[in-house]
Coordinates of C-alpha atoms and ligand atoms in Angstrom, one line a residue:
M419 CA -24.2 -2.3 -3.1
K420 CA -22.0 -4.0 -5.8
N421 CA -19.4 -6.6 -5.0
Y422 CA -16.2 -4.9 -5.8
W423 CA -14.0 -8.2 -6.7
S424 CA -16.5 -9.2 -9.0
C425 CA -17.3 -6.3 -11.1
G426 CA -16.2 -3.1 -9.3
I427 CA -12.3 -3.8 -10.1
D428 CA -13.5 -3.6 -14.1
E429 CA -15.6 -0.5 -13.8
V430 CA -13.1 1.7 -11.6
E431 CA -10.5 3.4 -13.6
G432 CA -6.8 2.7 -12.4
W433 CA -4.0 0.3 -11.9
L434 CA -4.7 -3.1 -10.3
S435 CA -4.8 -6.4 -11.1
Q436 CA -7.4 -9.1 -9.9
G437 CA -4.4 -11.2 -8.4
I438 CA -3.9 -8.8 -5.7
E439 CA -7.0 -10.3 -4.1
E440 CA -5.1 -13.3 -2.7
P441 CA -2.5 -11.8 -1.0
L442 CA -4.7 -9.1 0.3
T443 CA -7.0 -11.5 1.9
E444 CA -4.4 -13.4 3.3
V445 CA -2.7 -10.7 4.9
D446 CA -6.0 -9.6 6.6
R447 CA -6.5 -12.9 7.4
F448 CA -2.9 -13.4 9.1
Q449 CA -3.7 -10.2 11.0
R450 CA -6.7 -10.8 12.1
E451 CA -5.6 -14.2 13.7
A452 CA -2.5 -12.3 15.2
G453 CA -4.4 -9.5 16.7
I454 CA -2.8 -7.1 14.7
L455 CA -5.2 -4.1 14.4
G456 CA -5.0 -1.0 12.9
S457 CA -5.9 1.8 10.0
V458 CA -5.5 1.4 6.2
M459 CA -4.3 3.9 4.0
E460 CA -3.1 4.7 0.6
I461 CA -0.8 7.5 -0.9
G462 CA -1.9 8.1 -4.3
V463 CA -5.5 7.2 -4.9
H464 CA -6.5 8.1 -8.4
Q465 CA -9.8 7.1 -8.7
G466 CA -9.8 4.5 -5.7
K467 CA -9.3 1.5 -7.5
F468 CA -7.0 -0.1 -4.7
F469 CA -8.3 2.2 -1.9
I470 CA -11.7 0.7 -2.5
P471 CA -10.4 -2.7 -1.6
L472 CA -8.5 -1.6 1.4
A473 CA -11.5 0.6 2.8
L474 CA -13.4 -2.7 2.6
L475 CA -11.0 -4.3 4.8
K476 CA -11.3 -1.9 7.7
R477 CA -13.1 -2.9 10.9
P478 CA -15.5 -0.4 12.6
E479 CA -13.0 1.0 14.8
E480 CA -10.3 1.5 12.1
Y481 CA -10.0 4.2 9.7
A482 CA -9.1 4.2 6.0
L483 CA -7.4 7.1 4.8
G484 CA -6.9 8.2 1.3
I485 CA -4.1 10.8 0.5
D486 CA -4.0 12.4 -3.0
L487 CA -3.1 16.0 -4.4
F488 CA -6.5 15.5 -5.9
E489 CA -7.2 18.9 -7.5
D490 CA -3.7 20.1 -6.4
Q491 CA -2.4 18.3 -9.8
G492 CA 0.1 21.2 -10.4
K493 CA 2.5 19.2 -7.6
N494 CA 2.1 16.0 -9.8
I495 CA 5.7 16.6 -11.2
D496 CA 5.9 13.4 -12.8
G497 CA 2.3 13.1 -13.8
S498 CA 1.7 9.7 -12.3
G499 CA -2.2 9.2 -12.7
K500 CA -4.4 11.9 -11.8
G501 CA -6.3 12.1 -8.5
D502 CA -10.0 12.8 -9.0
F503 CA -11.8 13.3 -5.7
G504 CA -15.3 13.5 -6.8
A505 CA -14.7 10.5 -9.1
V506 CA -13.2 8.6 -5.6
S507 CA -16.4 9.7 -3.8
A508 CA -18.5 8.2 -6.2
N509 CA -16.8 4.9 -6.1
L510 CA -16.8 4.6 -2.5
E511 CA -20.5 5.2 -2.1
K512 CA -21.1 2.6 -5.0
Y513 CA -18.6 -0.3 -3.5
V514 CA -18.2 0.5 0.3
Q515 CA -21.4 0.2 2.4
E516 CA -19.5 0.8 5.9
R517 CA -18.2 4.4 5.0
S518 CA -17.8 6.0 8.5
R519 CA -14.2 6.7 9.2
V520 CA -13.3 6.4 5.3
E521 CA -11.5 9.7 4.7
L522 CA -10.1 11.6 1.9
L523 CA -6.9 14.1 2.4
R524 CA -5.5 16.2 0.2
R525 CA -2.1 16.5 0.5
D526 CA 1.3 16.4 -1.1
S527 CA 3.1 13.6 0.3
L528 CA 6.3 15.5 0.1
S529 CA 5.1 18.2 2.4
L530 CA 4.5 15.5 5.3
T531 CA 6.2 16.3 8.1
P532 CA 7.5 14.3 11.6
L533 CA 4.8 16.4 13.2
D534 CA 2.0 14.7 10.7
K535 CA 3.1 11.4 12.0
V536 CA 2.3 12.2 15.4
E537 CA -1.1 13.8 14.4
F538 CA -1.9 10.7 12.3
L539 CA -0.9 8.4 15.2
K540 CA -3.5 10.5 17.6
E541 CA -6.0 10.8 14.8
Y542 CA -6.0 7.1 13.0
G543 CA -3.8 5.3 15.4
P544 CA -1.0 3.1 13.8
F545 CA -1.5 1.6 10.1
R546 CA -1.9 -2.1 9.7
I547 CA -1.8 -1.8 5.7
V548 CA -0.5 1.1 3.7
S549 CA -0.1 1.4 -0.2
I550 CA 2.2 3.8 -1.7
D551 CA 1.1 4.8 -5.0
G552 CA 1.4 8.3 -5.3
G553 CA 4.4 10.3 -7.0
H554 CA 6.7 7.8 -8.6
T555 CA 10.3 9.8 -8.5
P556 CA 12.9 8.3 -6.2
F557 CA 12.5 11.4 -3.9
H558 CA 8.4 10.7 -3.6
T559 CA 9.4 6.9 -3.0
V560 CA 12.3 7.4 -0.3
N561 CA 10.3 10.2 1.4
D562 CA 6.8 8.0 1.2
L563 CA 8.5 5.1 2.6
L564 CA 10.4 7.1 5.4
F565 CA 7.0 8.6 6.5
V566 CA 5.0 5.4 6.4
Q567 CA 7.5 2.8 8.3
D568 CA 7.2 5.5 11.5
I569 CA 3.3 5.1 11.6
L570 CA 3.4 1.3 11.0
Q571 CA 1.7 -0.9 13.4
S572 CA 3.6 -3.6 14.6
G573 CA 3.0 -6.4 12.1
G574 CA 1.6 -4.2 9.6
I575 CA 2.5 -4.3 6.0
V576 CA 3.6 -1.4 3.2
I577 CA 2.8 -2.3 -0.6
L578 CA 4.5 -0.5 -3.0
D579 CA 3.7 -0.1 -6.5
D580 CA 5.3 -0.4 -9.5
Y581 CA 8.6 -1.6 -8.6
Y582 CA 9.5 -3.4 -11.7
N583 CA 7.6 -1.1 -14.3
L584 CA 9.8 -0.1 -17.1
H585 CA 7.8 3.3 -17.6
W586 CA 8.5 4.2 -13.8
P587 CA 12.1 3.6 -13.0
G588 CA 12.3 6.2 -10.0
V589 CA 10.4 3.6 -8.0
H590 CA 13.3 1.1 -8.4
E591 CA 15.8 3.7 -7.9
G592 CA 13.8 5.0 -4.8
V593 CA 14.0 1.9 -3.1
A594 CA 17.8 1.3 -3.7
R595 CA 18.2 4.6 -2.1
F596 CA 15.9 3.6 0.8
F597 CA 17.8 0.7 1.7
L598 CA 21.3 2.1 1.3
Q599 CA 21.0 5.4 2.8
N600 CA 19.1 4.6 5.7
T601 CA 18.8 1.7 8.0
P602 CA 15.1 0.9 7.6
K603 CA 13.2 -1.1 10.0
I604 CA 11.3 -2.9 7.4
R605 CA 11.9 -5.7 5.2
I606 CA 10.8 -7.1 1.5
F607 CA 9.0 -10.4 2.0
C608 CA 7.2 -10.6 -1.3
Y609 CA 6.9 -9.4 -4.9
T610 CA 3.8 -9.9 -7.1
Q611 CA 1.0 -8.2 -9.1
N612 CA 3.6 -5.3 -9.7
K613 CA 4.1 -4.6 -6.3
L614 CA 6.6 -4.9 -3.3
F615 CA 5.4 -6.0 0.2
L616 CA 7.3 -5.1 3.1
T617 CA 7.0 -5.3 6.8
D618 CA 8.7 -4.7 10.1
L619 CA 11.9 -6.9 11.0
S620 CA 10.2 -8.3 13.8
H621 CA 7.2 -9.8 11.7
Y622 CA 9.4 -10.3 8.7
R623 CA 10.2 -14.0 8.9
R624 CA 6.4 -14.7 9.9
Y625 CA 5.0 -13.2 6.6
F626 CA 8.1 -14.5 4.6
T627 CA 7.1 -18.1 5.5
L628 CA 3.4 -17.8 5.4
F629 CA 3.5 -16.5 1.6
Q630 CA 6.2 -19.3 1.0
K631 CA 3.4 -21.9 2.3
L632 CA 0.7 -20.3 0.5
F633 CA 2.0 -19.4 -2.8
S634 CA 4.9 -21.9 -3.4
S635 CA 2.7 -23.8 -6.1
K636 CA 2.1 -20.7 -8.2
E637 CA 3.6 -21.1 -11.9
N638 CA 6.3 -18.3 -11.4
F639 CA 7.1 -18.6 -7.7
K640 CA 10.6 -18.5 -6.7
K641 CA 12.7 -17.6 -3.6
V642 CA 15.3 -14.6 -4.4
R643 CA 17.1 -12.5 -2.3
M644 CA 16.4 -8.8 -2.2
W645 CA 17.9 -6.2 -0.4
D646 CA 19.1 -8.2 2.6
S647 CA 16.4 -10.5 2.9
E648 CA 14.6 -13.6 1.2
A649 CA 11.5 -12.6 -0.6
V650 CA 8.8 -14.8 -2.4
V651 CA 8.2 -13.8 -6.0
Y652 CA 5.5 -14.9 -8.2
Ligands
SAM1855 C1 -0.4 5.9 -10.2 S1 -1.7 6.8 -9.6 C2 -2.7 5.9 -8.4 C3 -3.5 4.6 -8.9 C4 -4.1 4.0 -7.9 N1 -3.2 3.6 -6.8 C5 -5.1 3.2 -8.2 O1 -5.2 2.1 -7.6 O2 -5.5 2.9 -9.4 C6 -1.0 7.9 -8.7 C7 -1.6 8.9 -8.0 O3 -0.9 9.7 -6.9 C8 -1.4 11.1 -7.0 N2 -0.2 11.9 -6.4 C9 1.1 12.2 -7.5 N3 2.1 12.9 -6.7 C10 1.6 12.9 -5.5 C11 2.1 13.4 -4.2 N4 3.1 14.5 -4.2 N5 1.3 13.2 -3.1 C12 -0.1 12.8 -3.0 N6 -0.5 12.3 -4.1 C13 0.1 12.4 -5.5 C14 -2.0 11.5 -8.2 O4 -2.7 12.3 -8.1 C15 -2.5 10.1 -8.6 O5 -3.7 10.1 -8.5

């Protein structure tokens, strides 16, 4: 079994920087210490570059769920990546030893309904870490954030990709619409490695304080205000 962070991250095709290991590990450590249990999930898996380290964090009783259009690429309306079921399965085999309760689901995230929220919660329980990296239009972004915030464990986090990526302005617009047109219960506590980190209001202060303490020595560290909350950026 190959070690993912020392070689897999360079071998698996996709978009992820090595710098994500540190904040992800710290979130997992905090959740373990705080007794925050739950499954992990990614919307938009491509070949598994970020899904693999999420699956590696799952505890035996938890699920890792990867959602993607996979071969249904006709619905990939903005051409963001190209999910490949075979490649993800092969990559999981290479890097993830404990593959029971690791599941791949072929779905268009825009087709997820309130009934799916109930089904997901019944099947997998609430989620403690969710990565959103599927369709990058404002519509996908709002849709995916709204879906995910309702199946999030109390103290769980959402990681949204490409917020400041100049090639994918739809994500930025989607976040603006999410905050302006809804009254969301999740808040941004960090932006780093091209990703926004959000958690529920009740846990926001704890994550923000933790990240401020852990990462204040980073070269690009700054505290900023984003969408009604203070956030750590680096
Ligand atoms: C940018 S790639 C994901 C990159 C991946 N997270 C990584 O770590 O490399 C976007 C993925 O989202 C999938 N996708 C696009 N639109 C989608 C939709 N409406 N529902 C589900 N998946 C979608 C694509 O098939 C593609 O695999």
